[in-house]
Short mmCIF file of N, CA, C and O in Angstrom, two decimals:
data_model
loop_
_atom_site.label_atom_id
_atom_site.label_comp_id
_atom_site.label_asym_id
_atom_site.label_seq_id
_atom_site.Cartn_x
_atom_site.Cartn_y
_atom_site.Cartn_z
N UNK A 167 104.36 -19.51 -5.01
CA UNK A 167 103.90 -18.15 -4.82
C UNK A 167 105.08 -17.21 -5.06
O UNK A 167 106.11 -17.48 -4.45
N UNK A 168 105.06 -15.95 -6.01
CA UNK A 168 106.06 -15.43 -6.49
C UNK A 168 105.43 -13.72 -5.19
O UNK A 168 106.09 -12.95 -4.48
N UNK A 169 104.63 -13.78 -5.34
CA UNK A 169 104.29 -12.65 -4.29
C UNK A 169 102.76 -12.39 -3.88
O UNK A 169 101.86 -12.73 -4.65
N UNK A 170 102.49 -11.76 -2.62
CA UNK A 170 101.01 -11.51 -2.54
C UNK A 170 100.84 -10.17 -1.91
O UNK A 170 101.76 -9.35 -2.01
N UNK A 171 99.82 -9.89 -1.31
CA UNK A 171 99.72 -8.80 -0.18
C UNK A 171 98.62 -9.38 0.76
O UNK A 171 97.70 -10.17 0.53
N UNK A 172 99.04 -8.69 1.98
CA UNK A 172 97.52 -9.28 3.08
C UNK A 172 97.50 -8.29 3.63
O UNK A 172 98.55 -7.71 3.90
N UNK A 173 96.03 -7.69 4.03
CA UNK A 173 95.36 -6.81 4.20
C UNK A 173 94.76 -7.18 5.59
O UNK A 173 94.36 -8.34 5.69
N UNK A 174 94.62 -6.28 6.80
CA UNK A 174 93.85 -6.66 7.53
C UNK A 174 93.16 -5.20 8.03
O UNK A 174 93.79 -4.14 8.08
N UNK A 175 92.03 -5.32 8.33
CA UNK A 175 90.94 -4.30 9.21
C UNK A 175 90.41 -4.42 10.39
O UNK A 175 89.75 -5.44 10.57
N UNK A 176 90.50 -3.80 11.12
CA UNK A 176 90.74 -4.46 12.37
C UNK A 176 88.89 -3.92 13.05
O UNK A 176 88.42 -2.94 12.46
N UNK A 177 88.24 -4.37 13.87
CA UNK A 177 86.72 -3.91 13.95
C UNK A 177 86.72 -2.38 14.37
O UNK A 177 85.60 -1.88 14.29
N UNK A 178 87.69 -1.55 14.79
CA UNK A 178 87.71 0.17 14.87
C UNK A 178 87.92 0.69 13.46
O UNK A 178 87.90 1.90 13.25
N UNK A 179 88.16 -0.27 12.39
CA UNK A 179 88.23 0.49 10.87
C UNK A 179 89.71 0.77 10.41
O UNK A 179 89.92 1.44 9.41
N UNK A 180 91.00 0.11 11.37
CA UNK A 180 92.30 0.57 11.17
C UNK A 180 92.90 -0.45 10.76
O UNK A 180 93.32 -1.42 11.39
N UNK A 181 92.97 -0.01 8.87
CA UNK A 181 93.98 -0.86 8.06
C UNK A 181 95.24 -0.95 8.26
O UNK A 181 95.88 0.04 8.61
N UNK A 182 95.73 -1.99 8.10
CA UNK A 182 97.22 -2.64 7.79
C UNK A 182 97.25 -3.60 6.54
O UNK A 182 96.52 -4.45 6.04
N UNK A 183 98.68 -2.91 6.26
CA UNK A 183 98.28 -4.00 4.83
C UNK A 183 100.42 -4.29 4.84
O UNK A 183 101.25 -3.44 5.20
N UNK A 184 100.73 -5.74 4.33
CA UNK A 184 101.96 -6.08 4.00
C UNK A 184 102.37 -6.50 2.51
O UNK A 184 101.69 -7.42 2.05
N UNK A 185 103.09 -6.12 1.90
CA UNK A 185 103.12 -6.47 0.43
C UNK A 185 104.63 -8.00 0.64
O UNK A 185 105.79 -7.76 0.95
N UNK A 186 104.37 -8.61 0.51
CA UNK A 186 105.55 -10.03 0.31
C UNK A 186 105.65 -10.37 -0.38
O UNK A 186 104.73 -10.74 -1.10
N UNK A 187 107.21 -10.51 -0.70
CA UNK A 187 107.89 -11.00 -2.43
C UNK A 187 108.48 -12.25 -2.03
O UNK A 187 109.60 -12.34 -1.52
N UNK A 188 107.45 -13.57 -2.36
CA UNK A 188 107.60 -15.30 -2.30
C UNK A 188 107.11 -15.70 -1.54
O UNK A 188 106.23 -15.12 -0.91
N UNK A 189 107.50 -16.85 -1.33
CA UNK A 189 106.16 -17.69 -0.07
C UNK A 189 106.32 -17.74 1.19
O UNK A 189 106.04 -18.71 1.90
N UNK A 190 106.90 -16.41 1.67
CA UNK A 190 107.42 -16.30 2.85
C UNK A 190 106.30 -16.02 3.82
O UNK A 190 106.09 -14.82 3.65
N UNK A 191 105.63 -16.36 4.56
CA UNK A 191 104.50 -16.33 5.85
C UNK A 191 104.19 -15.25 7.10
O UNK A 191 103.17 -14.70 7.51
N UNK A 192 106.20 -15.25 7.63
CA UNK A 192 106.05 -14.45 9.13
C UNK A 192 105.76 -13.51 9.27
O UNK A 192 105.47 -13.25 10.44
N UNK A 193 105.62 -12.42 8.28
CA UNK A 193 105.35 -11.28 8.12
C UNK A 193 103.93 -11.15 8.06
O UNK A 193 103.31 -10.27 8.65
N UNK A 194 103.23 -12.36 7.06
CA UNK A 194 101.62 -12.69 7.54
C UNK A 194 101.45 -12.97 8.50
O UNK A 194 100.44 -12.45 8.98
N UNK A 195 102.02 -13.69 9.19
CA UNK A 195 101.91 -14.60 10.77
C UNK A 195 101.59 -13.32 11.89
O UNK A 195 100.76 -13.34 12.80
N UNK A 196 102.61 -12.11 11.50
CA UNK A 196 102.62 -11.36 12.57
C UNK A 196 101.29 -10.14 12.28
O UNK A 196 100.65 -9.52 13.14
N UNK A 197 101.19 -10.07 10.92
CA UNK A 197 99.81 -9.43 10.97
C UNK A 197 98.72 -9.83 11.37
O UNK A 197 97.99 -9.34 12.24
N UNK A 198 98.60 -10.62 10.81
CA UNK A 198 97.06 -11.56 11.90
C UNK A 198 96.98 -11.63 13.32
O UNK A 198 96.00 -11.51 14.05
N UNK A 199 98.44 -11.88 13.66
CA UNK A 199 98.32 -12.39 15.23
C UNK A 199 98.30 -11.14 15.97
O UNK A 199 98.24 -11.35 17.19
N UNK A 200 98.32 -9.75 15.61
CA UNK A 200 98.41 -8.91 15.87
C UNK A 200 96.70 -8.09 15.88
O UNK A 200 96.34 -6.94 16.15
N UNK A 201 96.09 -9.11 15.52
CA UNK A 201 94.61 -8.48 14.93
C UNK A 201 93.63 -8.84 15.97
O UNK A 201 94.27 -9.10 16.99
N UNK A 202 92.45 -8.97 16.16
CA UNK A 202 91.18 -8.89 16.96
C UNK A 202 90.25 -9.63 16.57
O UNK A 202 90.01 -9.69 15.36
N UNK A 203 89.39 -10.48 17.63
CA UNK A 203 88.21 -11.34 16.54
C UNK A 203 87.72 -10.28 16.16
O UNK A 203 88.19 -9.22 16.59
N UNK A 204 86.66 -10.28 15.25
CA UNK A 204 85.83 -9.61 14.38
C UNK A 204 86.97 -8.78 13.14
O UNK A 204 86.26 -8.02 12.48
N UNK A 205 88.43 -8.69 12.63
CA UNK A 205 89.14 -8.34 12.28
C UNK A 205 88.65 -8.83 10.83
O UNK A 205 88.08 -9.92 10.73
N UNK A 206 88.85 -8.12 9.84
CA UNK A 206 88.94 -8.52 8.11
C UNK A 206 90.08 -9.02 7.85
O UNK A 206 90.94 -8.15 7.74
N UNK A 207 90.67 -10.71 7.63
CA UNK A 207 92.35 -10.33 6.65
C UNK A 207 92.28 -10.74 5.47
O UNK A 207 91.80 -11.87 5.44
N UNK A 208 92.58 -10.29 4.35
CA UNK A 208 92.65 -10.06 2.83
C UNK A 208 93.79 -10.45 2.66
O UNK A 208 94.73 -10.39 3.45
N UNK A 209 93.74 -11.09 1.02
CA UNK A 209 94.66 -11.64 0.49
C UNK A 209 94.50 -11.62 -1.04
O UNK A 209 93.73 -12.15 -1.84
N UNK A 210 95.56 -10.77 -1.11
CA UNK A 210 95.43 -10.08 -2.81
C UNK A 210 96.39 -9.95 -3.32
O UNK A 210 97.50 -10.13 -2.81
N UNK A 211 96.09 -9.53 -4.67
CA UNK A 211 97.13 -9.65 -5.47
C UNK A 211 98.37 -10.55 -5.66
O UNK A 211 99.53 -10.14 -5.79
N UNK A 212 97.97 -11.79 -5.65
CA UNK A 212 98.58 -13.30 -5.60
C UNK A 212 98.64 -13.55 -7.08
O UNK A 212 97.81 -13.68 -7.98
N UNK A 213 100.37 -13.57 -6.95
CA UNK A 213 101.33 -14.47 -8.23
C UNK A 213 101.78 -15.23 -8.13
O UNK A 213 102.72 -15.29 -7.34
N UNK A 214 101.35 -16.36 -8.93
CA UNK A 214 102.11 -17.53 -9.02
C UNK A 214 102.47 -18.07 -10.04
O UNK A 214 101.94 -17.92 -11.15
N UNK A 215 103.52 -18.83 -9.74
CA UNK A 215 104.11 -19.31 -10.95
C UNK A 215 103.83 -20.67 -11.34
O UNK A 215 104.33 -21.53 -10.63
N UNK A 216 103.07 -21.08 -12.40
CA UNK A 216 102.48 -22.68 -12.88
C UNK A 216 103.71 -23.42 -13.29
O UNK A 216 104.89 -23.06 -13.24
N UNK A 217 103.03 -24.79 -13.82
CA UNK A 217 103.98 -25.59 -14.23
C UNK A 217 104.15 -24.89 -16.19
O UNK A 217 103.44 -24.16 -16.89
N UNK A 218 105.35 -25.58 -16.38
CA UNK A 218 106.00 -24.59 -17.19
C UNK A 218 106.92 -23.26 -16.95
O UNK A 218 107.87 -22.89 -17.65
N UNK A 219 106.44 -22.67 -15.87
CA UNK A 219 107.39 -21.65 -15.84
C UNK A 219 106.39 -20.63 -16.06
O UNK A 219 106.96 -19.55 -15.94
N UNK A 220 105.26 -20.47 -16.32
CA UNK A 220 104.08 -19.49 -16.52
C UNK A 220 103.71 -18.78 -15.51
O UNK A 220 103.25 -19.51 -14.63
N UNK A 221 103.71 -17.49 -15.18
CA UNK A 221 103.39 -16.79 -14.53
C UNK A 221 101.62 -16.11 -14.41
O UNK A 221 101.00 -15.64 -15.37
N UNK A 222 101.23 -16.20 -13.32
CA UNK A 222 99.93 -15.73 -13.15
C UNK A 222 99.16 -14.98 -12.40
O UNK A 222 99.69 -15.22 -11.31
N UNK A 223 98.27 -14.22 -12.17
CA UNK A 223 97.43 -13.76 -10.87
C UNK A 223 96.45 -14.91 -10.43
O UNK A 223 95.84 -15.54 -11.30
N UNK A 224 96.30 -15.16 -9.21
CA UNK A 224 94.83 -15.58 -8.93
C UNK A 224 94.23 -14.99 -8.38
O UNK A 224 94.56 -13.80 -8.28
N UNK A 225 93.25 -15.36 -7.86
CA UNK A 225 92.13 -14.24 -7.38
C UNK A 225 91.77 -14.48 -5.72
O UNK A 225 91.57 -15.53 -5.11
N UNK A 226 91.79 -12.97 -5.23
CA UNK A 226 92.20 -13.24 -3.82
C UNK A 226 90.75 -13.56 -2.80
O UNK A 226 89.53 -13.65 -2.98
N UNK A 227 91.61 -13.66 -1.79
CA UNK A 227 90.17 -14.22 -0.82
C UNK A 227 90.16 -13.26 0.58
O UNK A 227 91.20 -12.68 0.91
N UNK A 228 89.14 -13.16 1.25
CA UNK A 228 89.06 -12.80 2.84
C UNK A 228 88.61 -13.55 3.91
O UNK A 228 87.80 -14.43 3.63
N UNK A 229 88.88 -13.45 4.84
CA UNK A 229 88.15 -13.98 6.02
C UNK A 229 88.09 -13.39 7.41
O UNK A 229 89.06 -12.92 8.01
N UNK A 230 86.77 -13.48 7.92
CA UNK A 230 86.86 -13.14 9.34
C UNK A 230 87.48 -13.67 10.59
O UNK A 230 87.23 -14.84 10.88
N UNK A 231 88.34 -12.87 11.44
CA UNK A 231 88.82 -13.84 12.43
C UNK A 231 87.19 -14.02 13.90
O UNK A 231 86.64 -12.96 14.21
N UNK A 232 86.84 -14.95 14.37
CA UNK A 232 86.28 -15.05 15.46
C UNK A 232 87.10 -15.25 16.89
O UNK A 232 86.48 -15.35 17.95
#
């Protein structure tokens, strides 16, 4: 993972969002854990780098916390 962003919404409608450059986590770790069941966290704009050395987007995902 060369970089992503995670997004979270929390059930009152109040975004947070972190942009991270590599596969570094704690900064995700602390957004989530900071969030509420019923919370949105998003995960976008994800680059990675394949074999070869090829650079790419994939395509991001969400989930609800319970």
């Amino acid at each position: 993972i060369l970089s992503y962003k995670i997004g979270a919404r929390n059930p009152s409608g109040i975004y947070q969002e972190v942009v991270i450059d590599g596969p570094r986590w704690s900064a995700a770790a602390n957004l989530i854990s900071a969030q509420a069941p019923g919370s949105v966290v998003y995960f976008d704009n994800i680059k990675v780098k394949g074999p070869g050395g090829k650079s790419r987007n994939i395509d991001g995902t969400y989930f609800s916390l319970k």
